[in-house]
Amino acid sequence: MNPSSHPPGDAPVPSPENWKNDEAALLTMLEEIERKHGYIPHQIGDEVSRLLEVKLERLKRAQAKLETGIRRDVQQHVARWRGEEGNLIMILHAIQNQYGYVPREVAMELARELGVRLARIYEVITFYHYFKLQPPGKHNVTVCNGTACYLKGAAGLLNELRAQLGVGEGQTTPDREFHVDVVRCIGCCGMSPAVVCDGKTHGRVKPTDIAGLLAGIRSQAKEAKP
Amino acid sequence: MKPLTPADLEKLATQPPVPAPEYVRVQLDTGGIAAGAEETLGAFRLALSAANLAVPVQRVGSHGRSWADPVVEIAAGGLPPILYGSVSAAVAPQIVAAHLQQRRLIDDHVVSTARAATAIAAPVTHLLVLDTGVGEAKTQFFQFSFAEELKRRGLAEQVQVVRALDLGVYDEGVAVQLLPSGVTYTNVLAPDVLRIIEQSIEGRKVIDDLLWKHPDPQVRIVLRNCGAIDPEELQDYLSFAQGYQGLRKALAKTPEQVIEEMKVSGLRGRGGAGFPTWLKWNNTRIQKAEPRYIICNGDEGDPGAFMDRSVLESDPHSVLEGLLIGGYAIGASMGYFYIRAEYPKAVERVERAIAQAREAGLLGKNILGTGFSFDAKIRLGAGAFVCGEETALIASIEGKRGSPSPRPPYPSVRGLWGQPTAINNVETLANVSAILLRGGAWYAGYGTETSKGTKVFAVTGKVKLAQLVEVPMGTTLRTIVFDVCGGVLEDKEIKAVQTGGPSGGVIPDKHLDTPVAYETLQQLGSIMGSGGMIVMDSTDSMVDVAKFFLKFCVDESCGKCAPCRIGGYQMLQVLDRISRGRGNIDDRATLRRICQAMQKASLCGLGQTAPNPVLSTLRYFDDEYQAYIEGGPSYARKMARAAAGGVEPARAAVPATAD
């Protein structure tokens, strides 16, 4: 990726792989060329603008595909509940199940499809805790804060998570790897305090177990990759 | 499954099929699955097929002992049904090898359910031993003593001595239970070992002075099928649980007669307020408007309560049957289940139950040829506590924000879509099917004068055995905490029991002998609520607890009415100040004033009851608030420790500063 490894004098037309995904790399490369030649040769300028157009076209196509995808999904969910009065919440559940949250584009599409105002949909989404407007992290760590868990030290678990990940309740780590959340009660009071990691419930968790839990998630993710 | 006819149901009632004599039942509810019950189930299947045994492995719901999850019940090898607790996948093959192949039990897993037997009919095959006293250190010694003595007498082959996990007896010294009879001896001392072996094992005579005579305080009506049938199979419910027989009996009566039966039973709403169920149904029935609706309220939002989840997961058909009966009584043609989205397993099982009932002709047009038509649907909650309130719940089913609206008009007059609607709690409906099956008079035989029947409590917090408990109304809190749930964790002092969730209050230890009923709890400044019961020990700060519940209510306030929106927030500010040691002496008066305003002026139950935790802690733990205001949190903790230890605060201060 380092542009200086391709001396521009030898290869005036840069390989698109070098910078097509990386604006910063492109700029660095152009600067490098300018420094070396005192100007930017027109072949390179032409090539860059051609590739940019190709990229833009691709983006547009992806956008259109996404929009038809969203439209199709929304239409499917609406069709499932059409004719039922008061179906909005059930449709939102279906959408959240699919995307993990309610993306803005989907909500807009849903408003069009149902023929109601967007505000009416957001009114419902924001009232209920269950619906999320932000994409969840790759891994979700949920601490139960029901009364039983609270008494048995859920606050200590949250503190430990903050110490380990640097984020607290309702926040996602900057690398979007972990999302920490607090729920009211998951009904596992017999095993309090409870922590749910990616859908798996762990009971009787101590603050000292948190590091192990996080390491377990990380290593599982690593195993799954190759 | 082809549609059932009334004749089919009648045949099932008079000649129920014989259940399989041998089985392995793994309890798979959310709690069990979280503890690894699915792995356990797989391990049993594997071990059984490896051992070439044809014992069926059944999936059942949970009977409530969540502390022992995963729980497995086994009837095989000529032994009575034995309950095993904490059965991880690694333990499963051990149980198969010992129990099913050699009729031997394994140590540290047996949970006894038999109690208070008074005769030894069959030869003793197993001795369960457990030290139930503080420390619980003598179990092994007694196991050794019994085993040695039996060996000396050549009985080691016939009688196995097993360390139990739980005998249903607490703080009664060493307890010994003889299987298969279930005779239990308590406070057994070393010299008694010989007596028990000579008289009870060899002579089959009961030793009266050691005998445990207290019957089980629990009565299982709501939880009658939980842990006994497969919740995902309608056939199980029909065959082994008298399923839909209550509906058959209801349909043979007029709706008025059904309501009359409910009146005889004295059943009151189990959601918290305790409104008589028959009256609610009658008020809905007498409305002229059509159609009418019935709703099952499964929005169990109280933190620390999981009765409704457990019933919906373990016995969904009994709730559906109750909904059908209620629908028939009020003349409704459509019923809704409103269930929290946080309970996916419950949603899945109710969905399945509805589909199966539809297939069997128990839902739909002309049910059982009686001309009664009814259908049921599910609506999901979305994490809003206020939606447990009737009018908010209706708004949520209509697809709107769950804001409550003023009553009257009550939902029985103008409810869902403006039509007459009856809303009943999950537990109420699970009672209904049992009442119609066995009669209102039978049900009214349990409980107190004004609170009939039984109540399920989810006992959690600082308690040894966190579990679901079903006791007749009028049972004391002390019985529930100490005789059923084994007392306080680490044998600490009990400080208070909190009932009713964020709408309830704390009940201090001096009132533990109060019989539990709607009115008695109200007098103590708490409420019955849906049945969450949280035990707190001497280390728990009441100011923190009040703050915890108030924070919950402030978060959950819908913001529609000012007393709740503003009052709750202001109280939280004051409480926060006090808990950080910055309170001043007028704060308690301020809190009381805001509490009163909220109680009087709030629109719905959430705002009206949100002050309860604050008021009840102020009422019973004024000293603690005082200590917080005078000296801050660490001083208050020190005072509380001193009070619990019964030591003068001045003297207690020395070791407290040393550590």
PDB file of N, CA, C and O in Angstrom, chain B residues 320-357:
ATOM      1  N   LEU B 320     -53.518 -20.598  27.447  1.00  0.00           N
ATOM      2  CA  LEU B 320     -54.399 -20.473  26.283  1.00  0.00           C
ATOM      3  C   LEU B 320     -55.800 -20.967  26.619  1.00  0.00           C
ATOM      4  O   LEU B 320     -56.803 -20.366  26.228  1.00  0.00           O
ATOM      5  N   GLU B 321     -55.874 -22.066  27.368  1.00  0.00           N
ATOM      6  CA  GLU B 321     -57.181 -22.598  27.771  1.00  0.00           C
ATOM      7  C   GLU B 321     -57.925 -21.570  28.624  1.00  0.00           C
ATOM      8  O   GLU B 321     -59.118 -21.335  28.443  1.00  0.00           O
ATOM      9  N   GLY B 322     -57.201 -20.934  29.551  1.00  0.00           N
ATOM     10  CA  GLY B 322     -57.805 -19.891  30.380  1.00  0.00           C
ATOM     11  C   GLY B 322     -58.317 -18.734  29.537  1.00  0.00           C
ATOM     12  O   GLY B 322     -59.407 -18.202  29.779  1.00  0.00           O
ATOM     13  N   LEU B 323     -57.534 -18.384  28.502  1.00  0.00           N
ATOM     14  CA  LEU B 323     -57.940 -17.290  27.613  1.00  0.00           C
ATOM     15  C   LEU B 323     -59.227 -17.657  26.868  1.00  0.00           C
ATOM     16  O   LEU B 323     -60.132 -16.835  26.722  1.00  0.00           O
ATOM     17  N   LEU B 324     -59.304 -18.915  26.425  1.00  0.00           N
ATOM     18  CA  LEU B 324     -60.498 -19.395  25.723  1.00  0.00           C
ATOM     19  C   LEU B 324     -61.719 -19.340  26.640  1.00  0.00           C
ATOM     20  O   LEU B 324     -62.800 -18.891  26.232  1.00  0.00           O
ATOM     21  N   ILE B 325     -61.536 -19.802  27.867  1.00  0.00           N
ATOM     22  CA  ILE B 325     -62.652 -19.809  28.812  1.00  0.00           C
ATOM     23  C   ILE B 325     -63.107 -18.384  29.094  1.00  0.00           C
ATOM     24  O   ILE B 325     -64.312 -18.083  29.081  1.00  0.00           O
ATOM     25  N   GLY B 326     -62.126 -17.492  29.301  1.00  0.00           N
ATOM     26  CA  GLY B 326     -62.465 -16.088  29.540  1.00  0.00           C
ATOM     27  C   GLY B 326     -63.177 -15.495  28.332  1.00  0.00           C
ATOM     28  O   GLY B 326     -64.163 -14.759  28.472  1.00  0.00           O
ATOM     29  N   GLY B 327     -62.688 -15.832  27.135  1.00  0.00           N
ATOM     30  CA  GLY B 327     -63.310 -15.336  25.914  1.00  0.00           C
ATOM     31  C   GLY B 327     -64.752 -15.787  25.806  1.00  0.00           C
ATOM     32  O   GLY B 327     -65.644 -15.010  25.454  1.00  0.00           O
ATOM     33  N   TYR B 328     -64.978 -17.039  26.167  1.00  0.00           N
ATOM     34  CA  TYR B 328     -66.341 -17.577  26.145  1.00  0.00           C
ATOM     35  C   TYR B 328     -67.227 -16.836  27.150  1.00  0.00           C
ATOM     36  O   TYR B 328     -68.354 -16.456  26.858  1.00  0.00           O
ATOM     37  N   ALA B 329     -66.664 -16.606  28.343  1.00  0.00           N
ATOM     38  CA  ALA B 329     -67.459 -15.986  29.406  1.00  0.00           C
ATOM     39  C   ALA B 329     -67.868 -14.558  29.054  1.00  0.00           C
ATOM     40  O   ALA B 329     -68.985 -14.142  29.354  1.00  0.00           O
ATOM     41  N   ILE B 330     -66.959 -13.788  28.432  1.00  0.00           N
ATOM     42  CA  ILE B 330     -67.309 -12.400  28.158  1.00  0.00           C
ATOM     43  C   ILE B 330     -67.909 -12.220  26.768  1.00  0.00           C
ATOM     44  O   ILE B 330     -68.345 -11.132  26.419  1.00  0.00           O
ATOM     45  N   GLY B 331     -67.936 -13.291  25.976  1.00  0.00           N
ATOM     46  CA  GLY B 331     -68.501 -13.180  24.641  1.00  0.00           C
ATOM     47  C   GLY B 331     -67.546 -12.560  23.647  1.00  0.00           C
ATOM     48  O   GLY B 331     -67.957 -11.805  22.780  1.00  0.00           O
ATOM     49  N   ALA B 332     -66.250 -12.864  23.797  1.00  0.00           N
ATOM     50  CA  ALA B 332     -65.251 -12.330  22.870  1.00  0.00           C
ATOM     51  C   ALA B 332     -65.005 -13.336  21.759  1.00  0.00           C
ATOM     52  O   ALA B 332     -65.221 -14.539  21.926  1.00  0.00           O
ATOM     53  N   SER B 333     -64.552 -12.836  20.614  1.00  0.00           N
ATOM     54  CA  SER B 333     -64.228 -13.742  19.531  1.00  0.00           C
ATOM     55  C   SER B 333     -62.743 -13.692  19.200  1.00  0.00           C
ATOM     56  O   SER B 333     -62.265 -14.411  18.352  1.00  0.00           O
ATOM     57  N   MET B 334     -62.020 -12.809  19.875  1.00  0.00           N
ATOM     58  CA  MET B 334     -60.587 -12.694  19.598  1.00  0.00           C
ATOM     59  C   MET B 334     -59.827 -12.426  20.888  1.00  0.00           C
ATOM     60  O   MET B 334     -60.267 -11.625  21.722  1.00  0.00           O
ATOM     61  N   GLY B 335     -58.699 -13.129  21.037  1.00  0.00           N
ATOM     62  CA  GLY B 335     -57.868 -12.921  22.216  1.00  0.00           C
ATOM     63  C   GLY B 335     -56.459 -12.581  21.797  1.00  0.00           C
ATOM     64  O   GLY B 335     -55.983 -13.013  20.748  1.00  0.00           O
ATOM     65  N   TYR B 336     -55.777 -11.768  22.588  1.00  0.00           N
ATOM     66  CA  TYR B 336     -54.398 -11.400  22.297  1.00  0.00           C
ATOM     67  C   TYR B 336     -53.490 -11.814  23.453  1.00  0.00           C
ATOM     68  O   TYR B 336     -53.851 -11.649  24.616  1.00  0.00           O
ATOM     69  N   PHE B 337     -52.345 -12.338  23.091  1.00  0.00           N
ATOM     70  CA  PHE B 337     -51.271 -12.511  24.076  1.00  0.00           C
ATOM     71  C   PHE B 337     -50.334 -11.326  23.904  1.00  0.00           C
ATOM     72  O   PHE B 337     -49.813 -11.109  22.809  1.00  0.00           O
ATOM     73  N   TYR B 338     -50.133 -10.559  24.945  1.00  0.00           N
ATOM     74  CA  TYR B 338     -49.145  -9.484  24.875  1.00  0.00           C
ATOM     75  C   TYR B 338     -47.935  -9.941  25.685  1.00  0.00           C
ATOM     76  O   TYR B 338     -47.990 -10.034  26.910  1.00  0.00           O
ATOM     77  N   ILE B 339     -46.848 -10.260  24.990  1.00  0.00           N
ATOM     78  CA  ILE B 339     -45.682 -10.865  25.665  1.00  0.00           C
ATOM     79  C   ILE B 339     -44.446 -10.010  25.395  1.00  0.00           C
ATOM     80  O   ILE B 339     -44.263  -9.482  24.297  1.00  0.00           O
ATOM     81  N   ARG B 340     -43.597  -9.900  26.401  1.00  0.00           N
ATOM     82  CA  ARG B 340     -42.345  -9.153  26.252  1.00  0.00           C
ATOM     83  C   ARG B 340     -41.481  -9.753  25.155  1.00  0.00           C
ATOM     84  O   ARG B 340     -41.331 -10.958  25.061  1.00  0.00           O
ATOM     85  N   ALA B 341     -40.881  -8.882  24.365  1.00  0.00           N
ATOM     86  CA  ALA B 341     -39.975  -9.366  23.323  1.00  0.00           C
ATOM     87  C   ALA B 341     -38.707  -9.941  23.940  1.00  0.00           C
ATOM     88  O   ALA B 341     -37.974 -10.688  23.291  1.00  0.00           O
ATOM     89  N   GLU B 342     -38.440  -9.594  25.210  1.00  0.00           N
ATOM     90  CA  GLU B 342     -37.235 -10.112  25.871  1.00  0.00           C
ATOM     91  C   GLU B 342     -37.386 -11.578  26.252  1.00  0.00           C
ATOM     92  O   GLU B 342     -36.451 -12.184  26.767  1.00  0.00           O
ATOM     93  N   TYR B 343     -38.580 -12.146  26.033  1.00  0.00           N
ATOM     94  CA  TYR B 343     -38.829 -13.552  26.358  1.00  0.00           C
ATOM     95  C   TYR B 343     -39.037 -14.353  25.072  1.00  0.00           C
ATOM     96  O   TYR B 343     -40.131 -14.862  24.817  1.00  0.00           O
ATOM     97  N   PRO B 344     -37.979 -14.508  24.259  1.00  0.00           N
ATOM     98  CA  PRO B 344     -38.195 -15.164  22.958  1.00  0.00           C
ATOM     99  C   PRO B 344     -38.700 -16.599  23.078  1.00  0.00           C
ATOM    100  O   PRO B 344     -39.505 -17.046  22.273  1.00  0.00           O
ATOM    101  N   LYS B 345     -38.219 -17.311  24.103  1.00  0.00           N
ATOM    102  CA  LYS B 345     -38.638 -18.708  24.249  1.00  0.00           C
ATOM    103  C   LYS B 345     -40.138 -18.791  24.564  1.00  0.00           C
ATOM    104  O   LYS B 345     -40.836 -19.670  24.055  1.00  0.00           O
ATOM    105  N   ALA B 346     -40.616 -17.890  25.405  1.00  0.00           N
ATOM    106  CA  ALA B 346     -42.040 -17.884  25.748  1.00  0.00           C
ATOM    107  C   ALA B 346     -42.865 -17.581  24.502  1.00  0.00           C
ATOM    108  O   ALA B 346     -43.879 -18.244  24.245  1.00  0.00           O
ATOM    109  N   VAL B 347     -42.403 -16.602  23.707  1.00  0.00           N
ATOM    110  CA  VAL B 347     -43.129 -16.238  22.484  1.00  0.00           C
ATOM    111  C   VAL B 347     -43.199 -17.448  21.556  1.00  0.00           C
ATOM    112  O   VAL B 347     -44.254 -17.790  21.034  1.00  0.00           O
ATOM    113  N   GLU B 348     -42.051 -18.112  21.404  1.00  0.00           N
ATOM    114  CA  GLU B 348     -41.977 -19.260  20.511  1.00  0.00           C
ATOM    115  C   GLU B 348     -42.958 -20.356  20.954  1.00  0.00           C
ATOM    116  O   GLU B 348     -43.687 -20.917  20.137  1.00  0.00           O
ATOM    117  N   ARG B 349     -42.993 -20.624  22.247  1.00  0.00           N
ATOM    118  CA  ARG B 349     -43.837 -21.734  22.719  1.00  0.00           C
ATOM    119  C   ARG B 349     -45.316 -21.381  22.663  1.00  0.00           C
ATOM    120  O   ARG B 349     -46.153 -22.239  22.391  1.00  0.00           O
ATOM    121  N   VAL B 350     -45.660 -20.125  22.938  1.00  0.00           N
ATOM    122  CA  VAL B 350     -47.070 -19.734  22.839  1.00  0.00           C
ATOM    123  C   VAL B 350     -47.502 -19.763  21.379  1.00  0.00           C
ATOM    124  O   VAL B 350     -48.602 -20.230  21.053  1.00  0.00           O
ATOM    125  N   GLU B 351     -46.620 -19.301  20.486  1.00  0.00           N
ATOM    126  CA  GLU B 351     -46.925 -19.337  19.056  1.00  0.00           C
ATOM    127  C   GLU B 351     -47.242 -20.769  18.630  1.00  0.00           C
ATOM    128  O   GLU B 351     -48.210 -21.035  17.932  1.00  0.00           O
ATOM    129  N   ARG B 352     -46.410 -21.674  19.111  1.00  0.00           N
ATOM    130  CA  ARG B 352     -46.583 -23.077  18.780  1.00  0.00           C
ATOM    131  C   ARG B 352     -47.892 -23.609  19.347  1.00  0.00           C
ATOM    132  O   ARG B 352     -48.618 -24.349  18.680  1.00  0.00           O
ATOM    133  N   ALA B 353     -48.182 -23.231  20.581  1.00  0.00           N
ATOM    134  CA  ALA B 353     -49.405 -23.696  21.232  1.00  0.00           C
ATOM    135  C   ALA B 353     -50.624 -23.224  20.453  1.00  0.00           C
ATOM    136  O   ALA B 353     -51.574 -23.988  20.243  1.00  0.00           O
ATOM    137  N   ILE B 354     -50.600 -21.965  19.989  1.00  0.00           N
ATOM    138  CA  ILE B 354     -51.740 -21.431  19.237  1.00  0.00           C
ATOM    139  C   ILE B 354     -51.907 -22.211  17.941  1.00  0.00           C
ATOM    140  O   ILE B 354     -53.015 -22.617  17.573  1.00  0.00           O
ATOM    141  N   ALA B 355     -50.792 -22.460  17.248  1.00  0.00           N
ATOM    142  CA  ALA B 355     -50.871 -23.197  15.980  1.00  0.00           C
ATOM    143  C   ALA B 355     -51.425 -24.599  16.195  1.00  0.00           C
ATOM    144  O   ALA B 355     -52.282 -25.070  15.442  1.00  0.00           O
ATOM    145  N   GLN B 356     -50.956 -25.259  17.263  1.00  0.00           N
ATOM    146  CA  GLN B 356     -51.436 -26.616  17.532  1.00  0.00           C
ATOM    147  C   GLN B 356     -52.917 -26.625  17.890  1.00  0.00           C
ATOM    148  O   GLN B 356     -53.671 -27.500  17.463  1.00  0.00           O
ATOM    149  N   ALA B 357     -53.324 -25.639  18.696  1.00  0.00           N
ATOM    150  CA  ALA B 357     -54.720 -25.587  19.098  1.00  0.00           C
ATOM    151  C   ALA B 357     -55.614 -25.330  17.885  1.00  0.00           C
ATOM    152  O   ALA B 357     -56.710 -25.874  17.779  1.00  0.00           O
TER     153      ALA B 357
END
